[in-house]
XYZ file of C-alpha atoms in Angstrom:
679
model
C 0.000 0.000 0.000
C 2.813 2.412 0.855
C 4.525 1.855 -2.487
C 1.212 2.351 -4.249
C 0.669 5.656 -2.444
C 4.129 6.852 -3.388
C 3.385 6.092 -7.019
C 0.190 8.130 -6.716
C 2.199 11.277 -5.963
C 1.801 13.651 -8.951
C 4.790 13.391 -11.247
C 5.702 17.084 -11.276
C 5.455 17.468 -7.503
C 7.211 14.167 -6.831
C 10.285 15.321 -8.737
C 10.131 18.726 -7.123
C 10.003 17.320 -3.596
C 13.221 15.390 -4.140
C 15.017 18.641 -3.330
C 15.388 22.251 -4.300
C 16.769 22.952 -7.724
C 20.203 24.555 -7.918
C 19.989 28.171 -6.822
C 19.794 30.969 -9.381
C 22.674 33.273 -10.256
C 23.832 36.206 -8.138
C 21.141 38.622 -6.961
C 20.435 40.923 -4.064
C 18.761 38.839 -1.345
C 16.902 40.470 1.518
C 18.110 39.489 4.970
C 14.459 39.051 5.980
C 13.877 36.264 3.442
C 13.787 32.617 4.504
C 12.986 29.258 2.820
C 9.357 29.116 1.804
C 8.523 25.631 3.091
C 9.697 26.221 6.651
C 7.678 29.452 6.874
C 4.397 27.551 6.689
C 5.367 25.186 9.497
C 6.520 27.863 11.972
C 4.750 30.557 13.939
C 5.402 34.018 12.544
C 7.098 36.631 14.714
C 5.629 40.016 13.855
C 8.143 42.831 14.143
C 7.608 46.525 14.558
C 8.853 49.171 12.151
C 12.196 50.850 12.694
C 10.543 53.715 14.578
C 8.701 51.284 16.854
C 5.318 52.213 15.364
C 2.814 50.031 13.548
C 2.452 50.122 9.811
C -0.894 49.619 8.105
C -2.422 46.783 6.074
C -0.144 45.790 3.181
C 2.346 48.408 4.427
C -0.064 51.307 3.689
C 0.505 53.568 6.733
C -2.986 55.065 6.995
C -4.616 51.612 7.075
C -3.481 50.951 10.643
C -7.096 51.681 11.644
C -10.501 51.455 9.899
C -10.760 55.245 9.593
C -7.749 55.119 7.290
C -9.964 53.921 4.445
C -11.692 57.299 4.415
C -8.309 59.014 4.160
C -7.123 56.696 1.364
C -10.416 57.109 -0.485
C -10.416 60.900 -0.226
C -6.848 61.096 -1.482
C -7.647 58.814 -4.443
C -10.730 60.860 -5.382
C -8.780 64.125 -5.132
C -5.972 62.680 -7.262
C -8.498 61.421 -9.812
C -9.968 64.931 -10.223
C -6.524 66.303 -11.049
C -5.842 63.494 -13.524
C -9.195 64.063 -15.256
C -8.251 67.703 -15.792
C -4.861 66.657 -17.165
C -6.445 64.135 -19.548
C -8.958 66.665 -20.863
C -6.276 69.257 -21.584
C -3.547 66.960 -22.946
C -2.928 66.867 -26.741
C -3.495 63.466 -28.439
C -0.523 61.202 -27.814
C 0.815 58.352 -25.689
C 0.622 60.691 -22.675
C -3.179 60.482 -22.924
C -3.090 56.725 -22.370
C -0.555 57.125 -19.568
C -2.793 59.631 -17.757
C -5.837 57.370 -18.163
C -3.838 54.502 -16.689
C -2.677 56.684 -13.779
C -6.329 57.517 -13.167
C -7.242 53.824 -13.241
C -4.347 52.974 -10.913
C -5.213 55.723 -8.431
C -8.748 54.378 -7.980
C -7.860 50.676 -8.205
C -5.177 50.873 -5.519
C -7.925 51.712 -3.016
C -10.820 49.743 -4.519
C -8.890 46.494 -5.053
C -7.405 46.516 -1.559
C -10.796 47.347 -0.037
C -12.457 44.624 -2.110
C -10.355 42.042 -0.282
C -10.521 43.605 3.187
C -14.330 43.884 3.123
C -14.706 40.091 3.040
C -11.570 38.759 4.770
C -10.604 41.044 7.655
C -11.555 39.577 11.061
C -12.460 43.040 12.440
C -16.002 44.125 11.491
C -15.037 47.807 11.638
C -12.362 47.246 8.974
C -14.799 45.263 6.818
C -17.453 47.964 7.090
C -15.011 50.793 6.279
C -13.628 48.849 3.304
C -17.114 48.174 1.922
C -17.997 51.870 2.116
C -14.747 52.737 0.289
C -15.559 50.147 -2.395
C -18.979 51.657 -2.949
C -17.713 55.233 -3.139
C -14.843 54.416 -5.499
C -17.162 52.237 -7.598
C -19.644 55.105 -7.899
C -16.848 57.430 -9.048
C -15.726 54.881 -11.677
C -19.241 54.664 -13.107
C -19.484 58.476 -13.255
C -16.119 58.716 -15.035
C -17.231 56.057 -17.519
C -20.056 58.412 -18.571
C -18.008 61.650 -18.479
C -18.394 63.109 -21.992
C -15.453 65.533 -21.784
C -13.110 62.814 -20.537
C -14.267 60.500 -23.311
C -13.692 63.225 -25.920
C -10.018 63.442 -24.945
C -9.680 59.750 -25.771
C -11.723 60.055 -28.959
C -9.332 62.733 -30.209
C -6.467 60.293 -29.789
C -8.245 57.381 -31.470
C -9.296 59.615 -34.388
C -5.723 60.816 -35.030
C -4.480 58.189 -37.487
C -0.896 59.485 -37.544
C -0.555 59.382 -33.756
C -2.302 55.993 -33.463
C 0.063 54.467 -36.030
C 3.022 55.712 -34.005
C 1.880 53.936 -30.829
C 3.154 50.484 -29.848
C 0.555 47.639 -29.945
C 0.070 47.536 -26.154
C -0.608 51.280 -25.926
C -3.068 51.116 -28.840
C -4.917 48.217 -27.231
C -5.116 49.937 -23.837
C -6.527 53.076 -25.499
C -9.145 50.922 -27.246
C -10.001 49.144 -23.987
C -10.582 52.442 -22.199
C -12.907 53.494 -25.034
C -14.671 50.145 -24.784
C -15.350 50.874 -21.081
C -16.977 54.168 -22.096
C -19.111 52.493 -24.747
C -20.498 49.666 -22.617
C -21.316 52.245 -19.922
C -23.526 54.269 -22.289
C -21.337 57.239 -23.226
C -23.329 57.570 -26.477
C -26.620 58.185 -24.611
C -28.197 61.525 -23.757
C -27.562 62.998 -20.314
C -30.715 61.621 -18.709
C -29.999 58.082 -19.902
C -26.354 58.324 -18.865
C -27.480 59.190 -15.337
C -29.838 56.209 -15.451
C -26.913 53.978 -16.507
C -24.804 55.238 -13.579
C -27.659 54.611 -11.132
C -28.205 51.120 -12.538
C -24.503 50.306 -12.192
C -24.428 51.542 -8.602
C -27.560 49.531 -7.780
C -25.995 46.444 -9.373
C -22.889 46.902 -7.195
C -25.082 47.034 -4.080
C -27.107 43.993 -5.138
C -23.928 42.032 -5.825
C -22.648 42.748 -2.315
C -25.992 41.816 -0.762
C -26.286 38.613 -2.812
C -22.722 37.538 -1.949
C -23.398 38.061 1.753
C -26.623 36.067 1.556
C -25.012 33.258 -0.440
C -22.590 32.482 2.403
C -24.922 32.846 5.406
C -25.680 29.579 7.243
C -29.232 28.332 7.737
C -30.581 27.428 11.181
C -32.914 24.598 12.111
C -34.363 23.326 15.390
C -32.031 20.476 16.284
C -34.930 18.250 17.353
C -36.060 18.075 13.717
C -32.961 15.985 12.946
C -31.938 12.613 14.438
C -29.745 13.136 17.486
C -26.897 10.977 16.179
C -26.091 13.485 13.378
C -26.164 16.657 15.542
C -22.413 16.448 16.096
C -21.805 17.179 12.397
C -23.153 20.729 12.714
C -22.452 23.781 14.856
C -24.905 24.167 17.733
C -26.434 27.421 18.945
C -28.817 26.766 21.825
C -31.636 24.608 20.509
C -30.620 25.267 16.914
C -28.113 23.740 14.538
C -26.273 25.887 11.998
C -25.800 24.394 8.536
C -23.094 26.374 6.740
C -22.369 24.104 3.773
C -23.232 20.904 1.917
C -20.955 18.478 3.848
C -20.388 16.808 0.486
C -17.533 14.569 1.706
C -19.323 13.207 4.784
C -19.697 9.398 4.627
C -23.134 9.540 6.309
C -25.830 9.747 3.617
C -28.290 11.291 6.068
C -25.888 14.111 7.002
C -25.352 14.962 3.327
C -29.083 14.855 2.622
C -29.950 17.042 5.621
C -27.209 19.558 4.782
C -28.310 19.740 1.137
C -31.993 20.292 1.907
C -31.435 22.762 4.752
C -28.529 24.773 3.312
C -30.303 25.125 -0.060
C -33.727 25.885 1.423
C -35.171 28.901 -0.428
C -34.773 32.310 1.164
C -37.342 34.876 0.041
C -35.090 37.893 0.466
C -32.185 36.240 -1.355
C -34.518 35.267 -4.192
C -35.676 38.888 -4.457
C -32.057 40.051 -4.663
C -31.254 37.600 -7.452
C -34.322 38.535 -9.465
C -33.581 42.261 -9.110
C -29.900 41.700 -9.971
C -30.742 39.799 -13.172
C -33.404 42.338 -14.162
C -31.070 45.297 -13.473
C -28.278 43.763 -15.522
C -30.680 43.194 -18.392
C -31.999 46.774 -18.154
C -28.455 48.156 -18.221
C -27.466 46.022 -21.215
C -30.522 47.069 -23.221
C -30.122 50.714 -22.210
C -26.587 50.824 -23.672
C -27.542 48.945 -26.841
C -27.160 45.177 -26.287
C -29.820 42.486 -26.739
C -28.965 40.822 -23.432
C -26.506 41.170 -20.567
C -24.659 38.124 -21.919
C -24.007 39.938 -25.214
C -22.556 42.885 -23.275
C -20.495 40.747 -20.884
C -18.888 38.628 -23.616
C -17.488 41.520 -25.629
C -13.694 41.165 -25.769
C -13.594 37.525 -24.630
C -12.325 34.500 -26.570
C -15.920 33.359 -27.098
C -17.036 36.873 -28.191
C -20.802 36.159 -28.028
C -23.437 33.950 -26.321
C -24.048 32.017 -29.537
C -20.491 30.628 -29.471
C -20.859 29.747 -25.785
C -24.133 27.965 -26.478
C -22.556 25.954 -29.311
C -19.592 25.032 -27.078
C -21.810 23.930 -24.162
C -24.241 21.955 -26.341
C -21.475 20.047 -28.132
C -19.690 19.347 -24.865
C -22.904 18.180 -23.207
C -23.611 15.817 -26.108
C -20.110 14.335 -25.855
C -20.309 13.870 -22.077
C -23.879 12.588 -21.675
C -23.186 8.856 -22.203
C -20.071 8.928 -20.027
C -21.974 10.734 -17.290
C -24.801 8.231 -17.385
C -22.329 5.364 -17.086
C -20.631 7.045 -14.110
C -23.976 7.547 -12.381
C -24.935 3.904 -12.945
C -21.711 2.706 -11.281
C -22.237 5.125 -8.374
C -25.819 3.875 -7.954
C -24.581 0.274 -7.661
C -22.077 1.317 -5.026
C -24.742 3.191 -3.072
C -26.986 0.158 -3.295
C -24.261 -1.931 -1.631
C -23.690 0.587 1.138
C -27.270 1.751 1.650
C -29.747 -0.773 0.204
C -32.676 0.907 1.978
C -32.202 4.133 0.025
C -30.170 3.419 -3.102
C -31.410 6.113 -5.500
C -28.547 8.415 -6.498
C -29.313 12.003 -5.494
C -27.518 15.324 -6.018
C -25.966 15.175 -2.524
C -24.391 11.786 -3.327
C -22.185 12.205 -6.351
C -19.183 14.087 -4.815
C -18.858 11.457 -2.071
C -19.402 8.349 -4.183
C -17.190 9.516 -7.035
C -14.392 9.948 -4.496
C -14.993 6.428 -3.155
C -14.939 4.975 -6.635
C -11.736 6.769 -7.512
C -10.043 5.532 -4.342
C -11.299 1.974 -4.916
C -10.184 1.902 -8.538
C -6.642 2.984 -7.745
C -6.416 1.241 -4.379
C -5.711 4.538 -2.650
C -6.441 5.179 0.998
C -6.864 8.965 1.362
C -5.570 8.712 4.921
C -2.249 7.397 3.604
C -2.258 9.641 0.560
C -2.483 12.937 2.431
C 0.717 12.857 4.518
C 2.808 13.236 1.378
C 1.125 16.621 0.858
C 2.166 18.700 3.839
C 1.649 22.387 3.102
C 5.344 23.129 3.550
C 6.307 20.357 1.132
C 3.767 21.595 -1.430
C 5.158 25.125 -1.218
C 8.693 23.810 -1.675
C 7.425 21.762 -4.613
C 5.905 24.838 -6.210
C 9.121 26.732 -5.553
C 11.213 24.082 -7.284
C 8.779 23.815 -10.204
C 8.816 27.586 -10.786
C 12.606 27.655 -10.422
C 13.122 25.047 -13.115
C 10.341 26.181 -15.427
C 10.509 29.979 -15.120
C 13.672 30.851 -13.197
C 11.607 32.072 -10.240
C 12.078 31.463 -6.507
C 9.674 32.101 -3.623
C 11.013 33.446 -0.328
C 9.094 34.045 2.897
C 9.544 37.617 4.110
C 9.025 38.751 7.695
C 6.049 41.104 8.019
C 5.809 44.205 10.168
C 3.255 44.702 12.903
C -0.039 45.837 11.387
C 0.882 44.733 7.867
C -1.239 41.567 7.961
C -4.739 40.974 9.300
C -4.107 37.577 10.918
C -0.969 36.082 12.475
C -1.098 33.013 10.202
C -0.843 35.087 6.996
C 2.524 34.656 5.241
C 4.185 37.093 2.825
C 6.163 35.713 -0.114
C 8.685 37.613 -2.202
C 8.737 36.427 -5.827
C 12.273 36.690 -7.221
C 13.524 36.045 -10.774
C 17.063 34.747 -11.202
C 18.123 37.698 -13.393
C 15.320 40.276 -13.129
C 15.253 40.405 -9.327
C 12.163 41.053 -7.195
C 8.947 40.723 -9.234
C 6.303 41.295 -6.558
C 4.660 39.999 -3.384
C 2.097 37.301 -2.582
C 0.263 37.365 0.755
C -0.892 33.824 1.622
C -4.093 33.784 3.707
C -4.491 30.016 3.749
C -6.252 29.016 6.982
C -9.837 28.949 8.199
C -10.994 31.426 10.845
C -14.363 32.714 12.098
C -16.231 34.947 9.598
C -13.779 34.159 6.798
C -15.562 32.966 3.629
C -14.997 29.319 2.722
C -13.747 30.017 -0.771
C -10.462 29.890 -2.631
C -9.646 33.162 -4.395
C -6.916 35.313 -5.908
C -7.134 39.056 -5.238
C -5.141 41.765 -6.970
C -4.249 44.339 -4.309
C -1.944 46.431 -6.475
C -1.356 46.047 -10.199
C 2.030 46.264 -11.833
C 2.826 49.215 -14.121
C 5.690 51.351 -15.363
C 5.649 54.521 -13.263
C 6.344 58.032 -14.502
C 9.839 58.011 -12.940
C 10.827 54.869 -14.872
C 10.532 52.500 -11.897
C 8.220 49.494 -12.039
C 5.336 49.392 -9.554
C 5.544 45.858 -8.165
C 2.314 43.849 -8.148
C 0.841 42.703 -4.829
C -1.735 39.912 -4.589
C -3.479 37.806 -1.959
C -4.143 34.080 -2.257
C -7.002 33.024 -0.001
C -7.660 29.348 0.789
C -9.718 27.601 3.480
C -7.288 25.039 4.883
C -7.910 23.491 8.313
C -5.423 24.285 11.054
C -3.036 21.438 11.833
C -2.911 19.531 15.085
C -0.414 20.882 17.591
C 3.145 20.146 16.479
C 2.112 18.540 13.188
C 2.395 20.074 9.731
C -0.767 21.035 7.865
C -1.725 18.143 5.581
C -3.439 18.719 2.234
C -5.812 16.356 0.494
C -5.306 16.016 -3.272
C -8.209 18.420 -3.794
C -6.708 21.024 -1.464
C -3.362 20.701 -3.205
C -5.017 21.175 -6.586
C -6.699 24.351 -5.325
C -3.353 25.644 -4.043
C -1.735 25.078 -7.439
C -4.740 26.674 -9.179
C -4.570 29.878 -7.158
C -0.786 29.989 -7.478
C -1.288 29.911 -11.257
C -3.242 33.159 -10.942
C -0.476 34.610 -8.761
C 2.230 33.786 -11.315
C 0.096 35.430 -14.011
C 0.017 38.567 -11.858
C 3.750 38.444 -11.147
C 4.849 37.791 -14.736
C 2.349 40.007 -16.579
C 4.919 42.834 -16.711
C 2.752 45.247 -18.644
C 3.422 48.959 -19.001
C -0.150 49.716 -17.895
C -1.889 48.508 -14.746
C -5.236 48.550 -16.589
C -4.128 45.312 -18.269
C -1.793 43.922 -15.618
C -1.740 40.200 -14.861
C -5.236 38.769 -14.532
C -6.921 41.969 -15.815
C -7.792 40.232 -19.058
C -10.719 38.388 -20.647
C -12.338 36.056 -18.092
C -12.222 33.042 -20.397
C -8.454 33.541 -20.753
C -7.735 34.506 -17.118
C -8.476 30.966 -15.919
C -6.040 29.318 -18.360
C -2.827 29.799 -16.286
C -4.554 28.662 -13.087
C -6.100 25.551 -14.642
C -2.836 24.720 -16.402
C -1.261 24.562 -12.933
C -3.780 21.845 -12.017
C -2.270 19.705 -14.772
C 1.115 20.112 -13.128
C -0.397 19.234 -9.752
C -2.265 16.088 -10.716
C -1.356 12.622 -11.845
C -3.913 11.560 -14.450
C -4.270 8.112 -12.834
C -5.759 9.733 -9.774
C -7.801 12.693 -10.922
C -8.497 12.891 -14.625
C -9.414 9.398 -15.757
C -12.532 8.440 -13.870
C -15.871 9.890 -12.775
C -15.281 13.374 -14.121
C -18.890 14.246 -13.319
C -17.824 17.744 -12.293
C -17.484 18.598 -15.972
C -21.176 17.833 -16.427
C -21.809 19.893 -13.298
C -19.922 22.799 -14.810
C -21.856 22.490 -18.077
C -25.063 22.685 -16.032
C -23.874 25.753 -14.082
C -22.671 27.456 -17.273
C -25.929 26.726 -19.125
C -27.972 28.058 -16.199
C -25.837 31.206 -16.091
C -26.407 31.825 -19.813
C -30.186 31.437 -19.491
C -30.337 33.757 -16.477
C -28.435 36.424 -18.439
C -30.212 35.836 -21.736
C -33.558 37.185 -22.959
C -35.722 38.927 -20.353
C -38.273 38.759 -18.936
C -37.427 35.162 -18.077
C -40.140 32.746 -19.165
C -40.191 31.017 -15.774
C -38.961 31.625 -12.225
C -35.256 31.158 -11.543
C -36.074 27.994 -9.565
C -38.200 26.520 -12.363
C -35.376 27.257 -14.832
C -32.955 25.556 -12.426
C -35.152 22.435 -12.201
C -35.595 22.209 -15.979
C -31.893 22.769 -16.762
C -30.696 20.376 -14.046
C -32.849 17.535 -15.278
C -31.924 18.191 -18.914
C -28.175 18.761 -18.581
C -27.124 17.252 -15.262
C -29.021 13.972 -15.185
C -29.833 13.951 -11.456
C -33.287 14.871 -10.139
C -34.166 18.289 -8.759
C -34.890 18.168 -5.017
C -38.185 19.951 -4.205
C -38.065 23.031 -1.998
C -34.389 23.750 -2.682
C -32.933 26.750 -4.508
C -29.293 26.065 -5.321
C -29.085 29.221 -7.443
C -29.342 31.372 -4.297
C -25.950 29.963 -3.194
C -24.400 30.374 -6.667
C -22.043 33.205 -5.694
C -20.292 33.043 -9.088
C -23.329 34.849 -10.533
C -21.760 38.001 -9.085
C -18.203 37.912 -10.396
C -18.810 35.604 -13.357
C -22.226 36.799 -14.559
C -22.746 35.327 -18.081
C -19.117 34.081 -17.939
C -19.222 30.884 -15.883
C -18.500 28.959 -19.090
C -14.987 30.454 -18.783
C -13.895 27.654 -16.457
C -14.670 25.081 -19.152
C -13.263 27.034 -22.065
C -10.129 27.898 -20.095
C -9.757 24.252 -19.079
C -9.963 23.240 -22.732
C -7.193 25.685 -23.665
C -5.104 24.635 -20.647
C -5.537 20.992 -21.653
C -4.269 21.744 -25.166
C -1.290 23.695 -23.789
C -0.438 20.930 -21.324
C -0.582 18.101 -23.859
C 1.246 19.972 -26.592
C 3.847 21.772 -24.496
C 4.373 20.222 -21.048
C 3.113 16.613 -20.884
C 6.431 15.147 -22.025
C 8.526 17.285 -19.681
C 6.783 19.561 -17.150
C 10.157 21.122 -16.266
C 11.107 22.125 -19.838
C 12.670 25.578 -19.324
C 12.505 26.545 -23.001
C 8.781 25.785 -23.034
C 8.367 27.644 -19.738
C 9.969 30.731 -21.276
C 7.703 30.430 -24.312
C 4.696 30.162 -21.985
C 5.756 33.335 -20.187
C 6.484 35.171 -23.451
C 3.291 34.176 -25.286
C 0.667 33.898 -22.522
C 1.697 35.413 -19.180
C 3.656 38.521 -20.089
C 0.825 40.452 -21.758
C -1.853 40.438 -19.039
C -4.866 41.864 -20.882
C -2.674 43.933 -23.214
C -3.165 41.554 -26.142
C -6.223 39.862 -27.660
C -6.704 36.586 -25.734
C -7.081 34.453 -28.848
C -3.787 35.850 -30.201
C -2.014 34.741 -27.009
C -3.484 31.247 -27.398
C -2.430 31.194 -31.057
C 1.099 32.193 -30.103
C 1.379 29.288 -27.660
C -0.386 26.585 -29.684
C 0.612 27.821 -33.154
C -3.064 27.554 -34.159
C -6.422 29.107 -33.394
C -8.611 26.427 -31.749
C -12.144 25.927 -33.064
C -15.142 25.072 -30.883
C -14.660 21.447 -31.917
C -11.000 21.562 -30.855
C -11.986 22.894 -27.432
C -14.647 20.214 -26.937
C -12.267 17.478 -28.103
C -9.601 18.697 -25.662
C -11.952 18.284 -22.703
C -13.270 14.938 -23.851
C -9.762 13.618 -24.527
C -8.945 14.153 -20.855
C -11.248 11.181 -20.282
C -9.495 9.042 -22.896
C -7.810 6.071 -21.233
C -5.201 5.857 -23.987
C -4.085 9.368 -23.113
C -4.014 8.473 -19.414
C -1.811 5.465 -20.197
C 0.498 7.619 -22.274
C 0.991 9.982 -19.352
C 1.553 7.126 -16.894
C 4.115 5.467 -19.123
C 5.991 8.556 -20.299
C-alpha cells in the first residue's frame, strides 16, 4: 500500500520534492527572506517598524485603523480629479493613455485593496469601512465612464491616425479598452440616460454585495427536527443547529441529505435580490444597446458572443452525456451496496461516491495519501517547479506589525534569477471565524511602469480555506486542497509575470475566459492523471449545467419562468440527477456576481489549458525553453493583447469550438491516461 501511495504522488510534484533545484545566479537577497517551506510550518514573529510604530495593512501607513480607508479614499478621489483635468487638456498622444492609466491605478489601488478587506478582515469595523470605500470608489468609476469631456479626450487620440500608427501595440490596445469601457457604460446616450446607466450600475454593485453576503450565510434549524446521532456534524447554537455548507464529503448519507436540503432551502429575500440583480443587468445592457446582458459581458472575450458559448456547451454536453450516465450507474450500484434501503442516487451523493470509486479503482487510501502533501512540502514543490520552469524562486519575508490581518498570513517575495524582485504574494491560507470558505486570488496592487521609470511591483493575496493542523504537526493537504493551491498559485504567477506597461491590463486583468487558463494549467502540473483525470469526471457535467444556467439567467428577459423553475428544468436536462423539491441552489451560486454570463470560462479555459499541457508540457513539465515560451506568449501580456492571439502564439493555431470540446473529452481518454503514466 505504501509503495502504491508513493506512485500516486503527482509526477511534477514528486520530482520537485526530491530537493530544491540549484539556486539561481547572483542577486540581491533580503536578509528578511527565509525558505518558503519552513515558513508555513513555523509561527510568525511580527516585528515593529524601525521607529517602533505600527504600519498599516499591506504596508499602507494610513490603514493601521478602519478610519484610514476614508483618508485613502479621499486622497484617491482628489488625485483622480486632477488626472481628469490633465487628460482633458492633454494633446493626443501616448501621454493620454498614460494619464488614463494613472487615473485607473489611483482608484484601483484603493478599490482592489478594499475589495479584499471587506470580506476577509476579522475586524467588522475594517470590513465595514472597506465596503464603504468600495462603494464610493465604484460610484466614481461609473461616473467617469459616462463623463463626456473625458471620453472626448480619448476620442481625439483614437481619431488621429498618424498618432495611433506611431503607438506600440500595447498602448493602442489599452486606449481601445478604455474606449470600450466608455461604450459599454452608455457614453453615447443623452444625459438623462447616462445618469440612469450610472444609477443602474451603482444599484448592481449594491445587489452584488448583498447577494454575496446572503449566499454564504448559514441556515438554522431546530435540532430536534434531525436525528440526534447526526447533531455532532453541525455547529450548535442553543436549541438550533447551523448548517453552513453541503458536507459533500461526509460518509453519512443522512448528514449529506440534511445539509443539502437545509442549506439550499429557499430564502425569500435572497430570491428577491437575485431577481432584481438579473433584471437590473438586463436593463443596463438594453439601455446601452445590447440584446442581453450576456451579449454585453462577452465583448472582448475568446468566445465573443453567447451564440459561441451555447454551441460550445451543447457540443460538450452531447459528448459527455453517455459517459456521465455510465458514471452515475456505477455510483448507484455502489450506493446500493452501502445503503440498500435508500439506493437512489441524489444530487448530494455524487461528490462522495465519485471519491470512493476513484479511491477503490486505484487502491488509494486517502488517509495514507495525504501525509505526502504537507503544506510546507507543497510550497517547496511549487518553488522548485517555478525555479526550473521559469527561473523564479519564492522566499518568505518577515512582516511588520499591522501589515497583515491575521498572524497566520505569510508574505512571499517572488524573485527572478536575473530580473530580481517581481512582486509579493500574501498567503491567507487558513480557516478562521467569519472568513468565507472560498479559494480566491485578489489583486491588491497592479504592476505598471511609473512616470519616474521605476516598475510598480504587483501585490496579490491568495485566499484558501485550509484546516489548522494539530499541535506540532504540519498542515496536511488532500489532493483536492493541493489542486486548489496550485490553481490559485497559477493566478499569482500570471500577476507576477504580466509585466505590462499599464496597470489597466496587468496580470489577470484580461478576458475572463483567458484569465483561468494559467490557473487551470497549474492543475495539470499538480495532478497525476491516474488519480484525478481518468474516472468519474462528473464535475465537468456539473460545470456544463452551471454554465448553461448562467447563460439562461443572463439571456432574454423577462425570463419565461422563475429562476427555480429554470434551475429544475436545466438540471434535469443537462445534469441527469433529479431536482430536489423546496431547494434553490441558485441562491448559493455566488459566481453569478463575479462571473455573470461568464461561468462557461472555467470550461473554455480548461480546454485551452488541456491543449497547452498536452502539446507543451506533458512530455517534460520542467522544460525551461517551453516555460519561457509560456511566459512570453501567454503570461507577459496580461490583458494587453487579444486573448485568442495569445493562445495562437502558444499553440501555433487558433482552436475551433470542436478543438476545445475534443480537448476536454480527450482528458477522459484512457489511452491518453496510459500515455501519461508510461511517459
